[in-house]
Short mmCIF file of C-alpha atoms and ligand atoms in Angstrom, two decimals:
data_model
loop_
_atom_site.label_atom_id
_atom_site.label_comp_id
_atom_site.label_asym_id
_atom_site.label_seq_id
_atom_site.Cartn_x
_atom_site.Cartn_y
_atom_site.Cartn_z
CA MET A 127 171.28 167.09 68.56
CA HIS A 128 174.23 167.17 65.80
CA VAL A 129 176.88 164.11 65.07
CA ASP A 130 178.90 163.12 62.15
CA LEU A 131 177.80 159.37 62.49
CA LEU A 132 174.32 158.10 63.43
CA ILE A 133 174.05 154.24 63.66
CA ILE A 134 170.87 152.71 64.34
CA GLY A 135 171.00 149.54 66.25
CA ALA A 136 173.58 148.51 69.09
CA GLY A 137 173.86 144.78 67.92
CA PRO A 138 176.69 143.00 66.68
CA ALA A 139 176.91 145.30 63.20
CA GLY A 140 176.20 148.50 64.91
CA MET A 141 179.23 148.08 67.75
CA ALA A 142 181.47 147.07 65.18
CA ALA A 143 180.41 150.16 62.76
CA ALA A 144 181.13 152.21 65.44
CA LEU A 145 184.35 151.25 66.80
CA ALA A 146 185.53 151.36 63.62
CA ALA A 147 184.78 154.99 63.17
CA ALA A 148 185.81 155.73 66.44
CA PRO A 149 189.37 156.28 66.02
CA SER A 150 188.53 159.21 63.15
CA GLY A 151 187.63 161.20 66.13
CA ALA A 152 184.12 161.79 64.88
CA ARG A 153 181.53 162.39 66.79
CA ILE A 154 179.16 159.27 66.98
CA ALA A 155 175.76 158.23 68.33
CA VAL A 156 174.58 154.87 68.67
CA LEU A 157 170.90 154.20 69.16
CA ASP A 158 169.08 151.27 69.80
CA ASP A 159 165.58 150.39 71.31
CA ASN A 160 166.56 147.71 73.81
CA PRO A 161 168.10 149.24 77.53
CA ALA A 162 171.76 147.65 76.63
CA ALA A 163 173.61 146.99 73.38
CA GLY A 164 174.30 143.48 72.20
CA GLY A 165 171.12 143.29 69.90
CA GLN A 166 169.43 139.95 69.19
CA ILE A 167 172.27 137.33 69.45
CA TRP A 168 173.66 139.38 72.70
CA ARG A 169 170.53 140.20 74.44
CA ASP A 170 171.88 141.49 77.94
CA SER A 171 168.66 140.27 80.64
CA PRO A 172 168.51 138.28 83.87
CA GLN A 173 168.96 134.77 82.46
CA ALA A 174 171.48 135.62 79.53
CA GLN A 175 175.04 134.71 79.50
CA LEU A 176 176.81 137.18 77.72
CA PRO A 177 179.85 135.31 75.97
CA PRO A 178 183.50 136.86 76.00
CA LEU A 179 183.39 138.30 72.55
CA ALA A 180 180.08 140.48 73.36
CA ARG A 181 181.22 141.63 76.83
CA GLN A 182 184.92 142.62 74.89
CA TYR A 183 182.59 144.79 72.32
CA ARG A 184 180.38 146.58 75.14
CA GLN A 185 183.82 147.46 76.86
CA ARG A 186 185.37 148.79 74.22
CA LEU A 187 181.90 151.13 73.19
CA ALA A 188 181.69 152.20 77.04
CA ALA A 189 185.41 153.35 76.46
CA GLN A 190 185.32 155.62 73.53
CA ALA A 191 184.62 159.22 74.49
CA ASN A 192 183.57 160.20 71.26
CA ILE A 193 180.65 157.61 71.22
CA GLU A 194 177.50 157.76 72.65
CA LEU A 195 174.87 155.28 72.90
CA LEU A 196 171.16 155.81 73.18
CA PRO A 197 169.73 153.43 74.73
CA GLY A 198 165.71 152.32 74.79
CA CYS A 199 165.59 155.08 72.00
CA ARG A 200 163.26 154.20 68.84
CA VAL A 201 163.11 156.15 65.62
CA VAL A 202 159.62 157.59 64.98
CA ALA A 203 159.75 159.51 61.40
CA LEU A 204 162.16 161.19 59.22
CA ALA A 205 162.59 164.69 60.06
CA GLY A 206 163.78 166.94 56.74
CA PRO A 207 167.38 166.20 54.75
CA GLN A 208 169.77 164.14 57.19
CA ALA A 209 167.73 164.20 60.28
CA LEU A 210 165.58 161.89 62.28
CA LEU A 211 163.11 162.08 65.15
CA VAL A 212 163.46 159.81 67.67
CA GLU A 213 162.13 159.01 71.10
CA ASP A 214 163.26 157.96 74.54
CA PRO A 215 161.50 156.84 78.08
CA GLU A 216 162.86 160.85 79.04
CA GLN A 217 162.21 162.85 75.97
CA GLY A 218 161.80 163.42 71.91
CA ARG A 219 164.16 164.83 69.86
CA VAL A 220 165.67 165.40 66.22
CA ILE A 221 169.13 164.14 65.57
CA HIS A 222 171.02 165.70 62.76
CA TYR A 223 173.47 163.74 61.11
CA GLN A 224 176.25 163.94 58.64
CA LYS A 225 176.60 160.02 57.60
CA LEU A 226 173.86 157.22 58.60
CA ILE A 227 174.78 153.41 59.15
CA LEU A 228 171.37 151.38 59.45
CA CYS A 229 171.81 148.23 61.44
CA THR A 230 168.73 147.52 62.34
CA GLY A 231 168.88 143.71 62.23
CA ALA A 232 166.09 141.21 61.60
CA ARG A 233 163.02 139.57 62.80
CA GLU A 234 161.76 136.29 63.18
CA LEU A 235 159.25 135.17 60.32
CA LEU A 236 156.19 133.41 61.82
CA LEU A 237 153.87 131.96 59.65
CA PRO A 238 150.15 131.25 60.81
CA PHE A 239 148.96 127.55 61.50
CA PRO A 240 145.78 126.22 63.16
CA GLY A 241 145.76 127.25 66.89
CA TRP A 242 148.89 129.62 66.62
CA THR A 243 147.53 132.12 68.80
CA LEU A 244 146.96 130.04 71.26
CA PRO A 245 148.91 130.90 74.67
CA GLY A 246 151.70 129.06 75.16
CA VAL A 247 153.07 129.20 71.36
CA THR A 248 155.61 131.65 70.34
CA GLY A 249 158.43 132.11 67.74
CA ALA A 250 161.57 130.19 68.28
CA GLY A 251 163.73 133.34 68.98
CA GLY A 252 160.86 135.02 70.83
CA LEU A 253 160.97 132.11 73.62
CA GLN A 254 164.86 132.51 73.66
CA ALA A 255 164.53 135.93 74.08
CA LEU A 256 161.89 135.42 76.94
CA ILE A 257 164.22 132.83 78.73
CA LYS A 258 167.37 135.27 78.86
CA GLY A 259 164.47 138.07 80.12
CA GLY A 260 163.51 135.65 82.79
CA LEU A 261 160.93 133.27 82.20
CA PRO A 262 160.59 130.32 84.06
CA VAL A 263 160.61 127.22 82.02
CA ALA A 264 161.99 124.69 84.51
CA GLY A 265 160.25 120.90 84.03
CA GLU A 266 158.48 122.18 81.21
CA ARG A 267 158.02 120.06 78.17
CA ILE A 268 158.50 122.55 74.99
CA VAL A 269 158.63 121.75 71.21
CA ILE A 270 160.46 123.85 68.60
CA ALA A 271 159.51 123.46 64.71
CA GLY A 272 160.39 125.83 61.69
CA SER A 273 163.75 126.21 60.21
CA GLY A 274 166.97 127.09 60.55
CA PRO A 275 169.74 127.20 63.59
CA LEU A 276 168.13 129.61 65.08
CA LEU A 277 165.38 126.29 66.46
CA LEU A 278 168.60 124.56 67.98
CA ALA A 279 169.80 127.98 69.60
CA SER A 280 166.68 128.23 71.10
CA ALA A 281 166.39 124.64 72.15
CA ALA A 282 170.11 125.15 73.59
CA THR A 283 168.59 127.90 75.94
CA ALA A 284 165.35 126.14 76.96
CA ARG A 285 167.42 123.31 77.78
CA HIS A 286 170.36 125.30 79.61
CA ASN A 287 167.32 126.84 81.77
CA GLY A 288 165.95 123.44 82.60
CA ALA A 289 163.04 122.41 80.13
CA ARG A 290 162.70 119.38 78.48
CA VAL A 291 162.67 120.03 74.64
CA LEU A 292 160.91 116.97 73.20
CA HIS A 293 161.24 117.54 69.41
CA ILE A 294 163.07 119.93 67.11
CA ALA A 295 160.95 119.73 63.71
CA GLU A 296 163.02 121.38 60.92
CA GLN A 297 160.99 121.65 57.64
CA ALA A 298 164.25 121.30 55.42
CA SER A 299 164.86 117.99 53.61
CA TRP A 300 167.19 115.44 55.42
CA SER A 301 169.58 115.75 52.18
CA ALA A 302 169.09 119.82 52.50
CA VAL A 303 170.23 119.24 56.24
CA ALA A 304 173.13 117.07 55.59
CA GLY A 305 174.16 119.45 52.66
CA PHE A 306 174.40 122.31 54.78
CA ALA A 307 176.54 120.33 57.56
CA ALA A 308 179.18 118.62 55.18
CA GLN A 309 180.36 122.52 54.55
CA LEU A 310 180.56 123.58 57.70
CA PRO A 311 184.47 122.20 57.79
CA ARG A 312 184.83 125.28 55.91
CA TRP A 313 183.87 127.72 58.79
CA PRO A 314 185.62 125.39 61.91
CA HIS A 315 183.96 127.87 64.57
CA LYS A 316 180.36 126.95 63.41
CA LEU A 317 181.64 123.29 63.08
CA LEU A 318 182.66 123.41 66.70
CA GLN A 319 179.47 125.19 67.40
CA SER A 320 177.00 122.84 66.04
CA PHE A 321 178.46 119.78 68.19
CA GLY A 322 177.54 121.95 71.37
CA LEU A 323 173.72 122.34 69.61
CA PHE A 324 173.42 118.70 68.83
CA HIS A 325 169.85 117.33 69.90
CA PRO A 326 168.68 113.65 70.07
CA GLY A 327 164.62 115.14 69.25
CA TYR A 328 165.90 117.21 65.78
CA ARG A 329 164.09 115.75 62.69
CA ALA A 330 164.68 117.20 59.36
CA GLY A 331 161.68 116.70 56.65
CA SER A 332 159.16 117.84 59.76
CA HIS A 333 156.54 120.44 60.69
CA VAL A 334 154.21 121.77 62.81
CA VAL A 335 150.74 121.27 61.34
CA GLU A 336 148.31 122.46 64.61
CA ALA A 337 148.48 124.00 68.39
CA LEU A 338 146.05 122.21 70.12
CA GLY A 339 144.25 123.29 73.24
CA ASP A 340 141.18 125.08 74.80
CA GLU A 341 142.12 128.12 76.85
CA ARG A 342 145.83 127.37 76.63
CA LEU A 343 148.72 125.30 74.23
CA GLU A 344 147.92 121.53 75.42
CA ALA A 345 149.48 119.45 72.82
CA VAL A 346 151.02 120.04 69.08
CA ARG A 347 150.33 117.96 65.88
CA LEU A 348 153.37 117.46 63.89
CA SER A 349 154.21 116.09 60.66
CA ILE A 350 157.40 114.02 61.20
CA GLY A 351 158.99 112.71 57.94
CA GLY A 352 155.63 112.56 56.65
CA ARG A 353 153.73 110.75 59.76
CA LEU A 354 151.57 112.39 62.00
CA ARG A 355 152.16 112.50 65.59
CA GLU A 356 150.33 114.00 68.36
CA VAL A 357 152.78 115.70 71.54
CA ALA A 358 151.50 116.72 74.57
CA CYS A 359 153.93 119.80 76.21
CA GLU A 360 153.36 123.25 77.59
CA ARG A 361 155.11 125.31 75.04
CA LEU A 362 155.27 125.13 71.16
CA ALA A 363 158.12 127.56 69.60
CA CYS A 364 158.07 128.22 66.04
CA GLY A 365 160.35 130.11 63.99
CA PHE A 366 160.55 130.13 59.89
CA GLY A 367 163.82 132.27 59.45
CA LEU A 368 164.63 135.65 59.64
CA VAL A 369 163.46 138.74 57.98
CA PRO A 370 165.51 141.92 57.62
CA ASN A 371 164.52 144.98 59.07
CA LEU A 372 164.04 147.11 55.94
CA GLN A 373 161.22 149.86 57.62
CA LEU A 374 164.10 152.68 57.73
CA GLY A 375 165.80 152.02 54.60
CA GLN A 376 162.42 152.07 53.00
CA ALA A 377 161.46 155.25 54.34
CA LEU A 378 164.67 156.63 53.37
CA GLY A 379 164.15 155.64 50.18
CA CYS A 380 166.99 153.15 49.60
CA ARG A 381 167.03 150.18 47.18
CA ILE A 382 165.90 147.11 48.36
CA ASP A 383 166.85 144.02 46.71
CA GLU A 384 165.86 140.81 47.03
CA GLY A 385 164.31 141.67 50.31
CA ALA A 386 167.13 143.32 51.77
CA ILE A 387 168.81 146.78 51.74
CA ALA A 388 171.03 146.45 48.67
CA VAL A 389 174.66 147.63 49.11
CA ASP A 390 177.81 148.31 47.26
CA ALA A 391 181.25 146.78 48.36
CA TRP A 392 181.55 149.85 50.73
CA GLN A 393 178.44 148.63 52.44
CA SER A 394 176.62 151.98 50.69
CA THR A 395 173.23 151.50 49.81
CA SER A 396 171.66 153.71 47.03
CA LEU A 397 171.71 156.69 48.90
CA ALA A 398 174.94 158.78 49.12
CA GLY A 399 175.85 159.01 52.51
CA VAL A 400 173.19 156.09 54.04
CA TYR A 401 175.18 152.77 54.65
CA ALA A 402 173.86 149.43 56.06
CA ALA A 403 175.40 146.34 57.88
CA GLY A 404 174.33 143.23 59.03
CA GLU A 405 171.16 141.32 58.92
CA SER A 406 169.34 144.69 57.13
CA THR A 407 171.38 143.44 54.20
CA GLY A 408 170.62 139.55 54.72
CA PHE A 409 170.69 137.40 56.97
CA GLY A 410 173.90 135.49 57.58
CA GLY A 411 174.89 135.49 61.43
CA SER A 412 176.96 137.60 64.01
CA GLU A 413 179.97 136.83 61.97
CA LYS A 414 178.81 138.32 58.70
CA ALA A 415 177.24 141.49 60.79
CA LEU A 416 180.36 142.09 62.25
CA ALA A 417 182.46 142.60 59.24
CA GLU A 418 180.02 144.14 57.24
CA GLY A 419 179.72 146.71 60.30
CA ALA A 420 183.23 147.51 60.26
CA ILE A 421 183.80 147.81 56.93
CA ALA A 422 180.59 149.97 56.63
CA GLY A 423 182.10 152.28 59.89
CA HIS A 424 185.41 152.52 58.43
CA ALA A 425 184.32 153.81 54.87
CA ALA A 426 181.55 156.15 56.85
CA VAL A 427 184.87 158.25 58.05
CA GLY A 428 186.68 157.89 54.72
CA GLU A 429 188.94 154.98 55.65
CA HIS A 430 188.69 153.19 52.62
CA GLN A 431 191.87 151.54 52.79
CA ALA A 432 191.16 149.75 55.89
CA ALA A 433 187.55 148.89 54.69
CA GLN A 434 189.07 146.77 52.00
CA ARG A 435 191.03 144.89 54.19
CA LEU A 436 188.36 143.16 55.79
CA TRP A 437 186.55 142.17 52.19
CA SER A 438 187.97 138.99 52.32
CA GLN A 439 186.47 138.17 55.77
CA ARG A 440 183.27 139.29 54.69
CA ALA A 441 183.19 137.32 51.79
CA ARG A 442 183.99 134.27 53.86
CA TRP A 443 180.69 134.86 55.83
CA HIS A 444 178.76 135.69 52.68
CA GLY A 445 179.63 132.07 51.55
CA PHE A 446 178.24 131.04 54.86
CA ALA A 447 174.97 133.03 54.46
CA ARG A 448 174.63 131.59 50.79
CA ALA A 449 175.21 127.96 52.47
CA LEU A 450 172.58 128.68 54.90
CA HIS A 451 170.04 130.24 52.35
CA GLY A 452 170.29 127.29 49.91
CA ALA A 453 169.64 124.13 52.68
CA PHE A 454 167.06 126.01 54.43
CA ALA A 455 164.86 127.81 51.73
CA LEU A 456 160.87 127.33 52.73
CA GLY A 457 159.43 124.18 50.90
CA ASP A 458 155.81 124.90 50.26
CA GLU A 459 153.95 122.53 52.86
CA VAL A 460 154.58 124.99 55.36
CA LYS A 461 153.17 127.77 53.16
CA GLN A 462 149.86 126.01 53.25
CA LEU A 463 149.40 125.10 56.85
CA ALA A 464 146.88 127.82 57.38
CA ARG A 465 142.93 126.82 57.11
CA PRO A 466 140.58 129.49 55.60
CA ASP A 467 139.33 130.67 59.46
CA THR A 468 143.34 130.51 60.67
CA LEU A 469 143.55 134.18 61.67
CA VAL A 470 147.05 135.94 59.33
CA CYS A 471 146.46 139.40 61.19
CA ARG A 472 146.28 138.43 65.16
CA CYS A 473 146.57 142.12 66.08
CA GLU A 474 142.90 142.54 64.38
CA ASP A 475 141.65 139.12 63.78
CA VAL A 476 141.69 139.28 59.66
CA SER A 477 141.56 135.24 58.56
CA TYR A 478 143.13 133.92 55.94
CA ALA A 479 140.11 133.52 53.64
CA SER A 480 139.25 137.23 53.71
CA LEU A 481 142.78 137.81 52.26
CA SER A 482 143.53 135.25 49.88
CA GLN A 483 140.61 136.85 47.56
CA GLN A 484 142.62 140.24 47.57
CA GLN A 485 145.26 141.34 45.14
CA ASP A 486 147.93 143.15 47.35
CA TRP A 487 148.58 144.63 50.73
CA GLY A 488 147.36 147.42 49.82
CA ARG A 489 143.74 145.98 49.14
CA ALA A 490 144.21 143.75 51.82
CA LYS A 491 144.51 146.83 53.78
CA LEU A 492 141.44 149.10 52.56
CA SER A 493 139.17 145.66 52.84
CA SER A 494 140.07 144.71 56.74
CA ARG A 495 142.23 145.87 59.43
CA CYS A 496 145.16 143.56 58.29
CA GLY A 497 148.19 145.30 59.42
CA MET A 498 146.72 147.94 61.45
CA GLY A 499 147.59 146.79 64.84
CA ALA A 500 149.53 146.73 67.80
CA CYS A 501 152.64 145.24 65.16
CA GLN A 502 151.67 147.45 62.76
CA GLY A 503 152.10 144.27 60.00
CA ARG A 504 155.62 143.22 61.31
CA VAL A 505 154.30 140.12 61.39
CA CYS A 506 151.38 139.44 58.94
CA GLY A 507 152.91 142.02 56.49
CA ALA A 508 155.99 139.57 56.26
CA ALA A 509 153.79 136.29 56.48
CA THR A 510 151.81 137.82 53.79
CA GLN A 511 154.83 138.03 51.22
CA VAL A 512 155.33 134.47 52.21
CA LEU A 513 151.79 133.53 51.68
CA PHE A 514 151.14 135.44 48.60
CA GLY A 515 154.09 136.88 47.01
CA TRP A 516 153.04 140.29 47.97
CA PRO A 517 155.85 143.28 47.75
CA ALA A 518 157.15 144.45 51.46
CA PRO A 519 154.64 146.80 52.73
CA ALA A 520 156.24 150.73 52.52
CA PRO A 521 156.26 152.00 56.37
CA ARG A 522 154.34 155.29 57.07
CA PRO A 523 155.35 157.65 60.15
CA PRO A 524 155.17 157.39 63.04
CA PHE A 525 157.25 154.35 62.35
CA SER A 526 156.15 153.37 66.16
CA PRO A 527 154.15 154.73 68.80
CA ALA A 528 155.10 158.05 69.79
CA ARG A 529 154.20 160.46 72.58
CA ILE A 530 152.52 163.76 71.13
CA ASP A 531 155.20 166.11 72.47
CA THR A 532 157.61 163.88 70.13
CA LEU A 533 155.44 164.24 67.46
CA LEU A 534 155.49 168.00 67.93
CA GLN A 535 159.18 168.48 67.88
CA LEU A 536 158.62 168.13 64.07
CA GLN A 537 156.71 171.19 63.59
CA GLN A 538 159.46 173.28 66.11
CA PRO A 539 162.38 175.29 64.44
CA ASP A 540 165.73 173.89 66.25
C1 FAD B 114 164.91 136.81 68.02
C2 FAD B 114 166.30 136.41 67.47
C3 FAD B 114 166.85 135.91 68.50
C4 FAD B 114 168.68 135.14 67.76
N1 FAD B 114 169.10 134.49 68.40
C5 FAD B 114 170.55 134.27 67.65
C6 FAD B 114 171.36 133.60 68.90
O1 FAD B 114 170.74 132.92 69.48
N2 FAD B 114 172.68 132.77 67.73
C7 FAD B 114 172.87 133.44 66.70
O2 FAD B 114 174.19 132.89 65.74
N3 FAD B 114 171.86 134.41 66.30
C8 FAD B 114 170.58 134.71 66.56
N4 FAD B 114 169.78 135.25 65.77
C9 FAD B 114 170.67 135.91 64.72
C10 FAD B 114 170.73 137.78 65.06
O3 FAD B 114 170.31 138.37 64.02
C11 FAD B 114 172.29 137.80 64.28
O4 FAD B 114 173.14 136.90 64.20
C12 FAD B 114 173.19 139.22 64.69
O5 FAD B 114 172.66 139.45 65.89
C13 FAD B 114 172.64 140.21 63.81
O6 FAD B 114 173.49 141.07 64.03
P1 FAD B 114 173.20 142.49 63.55
O7 FAD B 114 173.66 143.57 64.26
O8 FAD B 114 172.78 142.73 62.14
O9 FAD B 114 171.16 142.95 64.20
P2 FAD B 114 170.71 142.78 66.04
O10 FAD B 114 171.60 142.02 66.51
O11 FAD B 114 169.22 142.16 65.53
O12 FAD B 114 170.78 144.09 66.14
C14 FAD B 114 170.06 145.27 65.65
C15 FAD B 114 169.38 145.97 66.86
O13 FAD B 114 168.90 147.11 65.80
C16 FAD B 114 167.71 147.35 66.95
N5 FAD B 114 166.94 148.36 66.04
C17 FAD B 114 166.23 148.16 64.51
N6 FAD B 114 165.42 148.58 64.10
C18 FAD B 114 165.41 150.05 65.18
C19 FAD B 114 165.05 151.42 65.58
N7 FAD B 114 163.95 151.92 64.46
N8 FAD B 114 164.97 151.77 66.46
C20 FAD B 114 166.18 151.57 67.30
N9 FAD B 114 166.36 150.43 67.34
C21 FAD B 114 166.55 149.51 66.21
C22 FAD B 114 167.15 145.99 67.44
O14 FAD B 114 166.35 146.47 68.53
C23 FAD B 114 168.51 145.23 67.63
O15 FAD B 114 168.69 145.40 69.14
C24 FAD B 114 168.61 135.98 66.35
C25 FAD B 114 167.50 136.81 65.76
C26 FAD B 114 166.51 137.00 65.91
C27 FAD B 114 165.70 137.73 65.24
#
């Protein structure tokens, strides 16, 4: 397959990029490993309610004859200059492109604490995705903990589906949260959203200490404002913020800066012809993703004036992202929750004690099977960055499990 513009990720950033580039007439392909466009925030599934803006973006995408959406499609490996090997449920193939835009989004940061591997314990965004996907939670008692606005969004989804959210434990201090709230009038739409997300069980300066139970979660021990409290519940959802998905950018050789793909004013990475937008350049919400995606789309097809007209909009949402990062920076307490026997790599059962002696990710992998399980270090790699300050592990192909006949495509001349 040959295209002028290949976009990886069909979240807000990828959709905005495709729609901005489409009027140029370029042949565009947008691929995403999910079954439908929308990304994390506009995930389409049985119990999800898509907002009008999401429906509008999806309709506009479908109406463009020169945009081909490739759902359920994953990037497996680089396949030479300006080419990627991809796989969907039907086939593996190589896509050749002139320009590439990385809109790979972010994933949740999960930090280990005693009991975090018990059934019933999930990520905060993870629980939200499960509920949207059809998980019944009506009547269940749920505790949510970690950091950032995703805790409130997850609580809102759980309550909307009939769960009782008992506590939301936010690790940031009350003064940090109040400082963030005081800035919200700068973004009136966010201020309005925050009213809808208010929850009486929200407590700042609080964090999870331990998940308790034998076969599955029965209760959670929380530190609420410094006082320990045990709460019986069926589910615990913990998320400590988001980490950009850098894997593909790293594999291509794009410069990484402060844990995100580095871009210039045109959303161009350090590699000519490769752009990045949305959470992969640093998390900051869907509005930032939409603005950056549109700038990248215009720039990739050479429409620099149209891209420049969106700079002020992007600057506005970069301001929001800065406020978010400042207020919800992780404190030391949540970095010290694991005990020596707490598993850090839950795929391969590698404990905190066996990793804390190591100097870096490479040595940790050599001396244990850390990062070699099903998630390929996506969970424990990000956790060890926070716990031990190790740099992001470099990805090795195949980037995701792939069929043999897909891998064979790398051998065949096309
Ligand atoms: C679990 C979770 C839940 C969230 N829920 C909310 C919420 O309720 N409200 C809110 O305001 N914000 C939420 N966010 C924040 C959200 O990430 C952003 O607001 C917004 O979705 C960012 O848009 P994006 O296009 O940059 O990335 P995303 O929306 O994350 O889109 C990236 C897309 O790229 C795909 N992708 C990545 N790598 C590959 C690859 N190699 N091959 C194929 N496809 C790939 C991903 O599957 C995803 O669909 C959530 C984030 C997470 C991680």
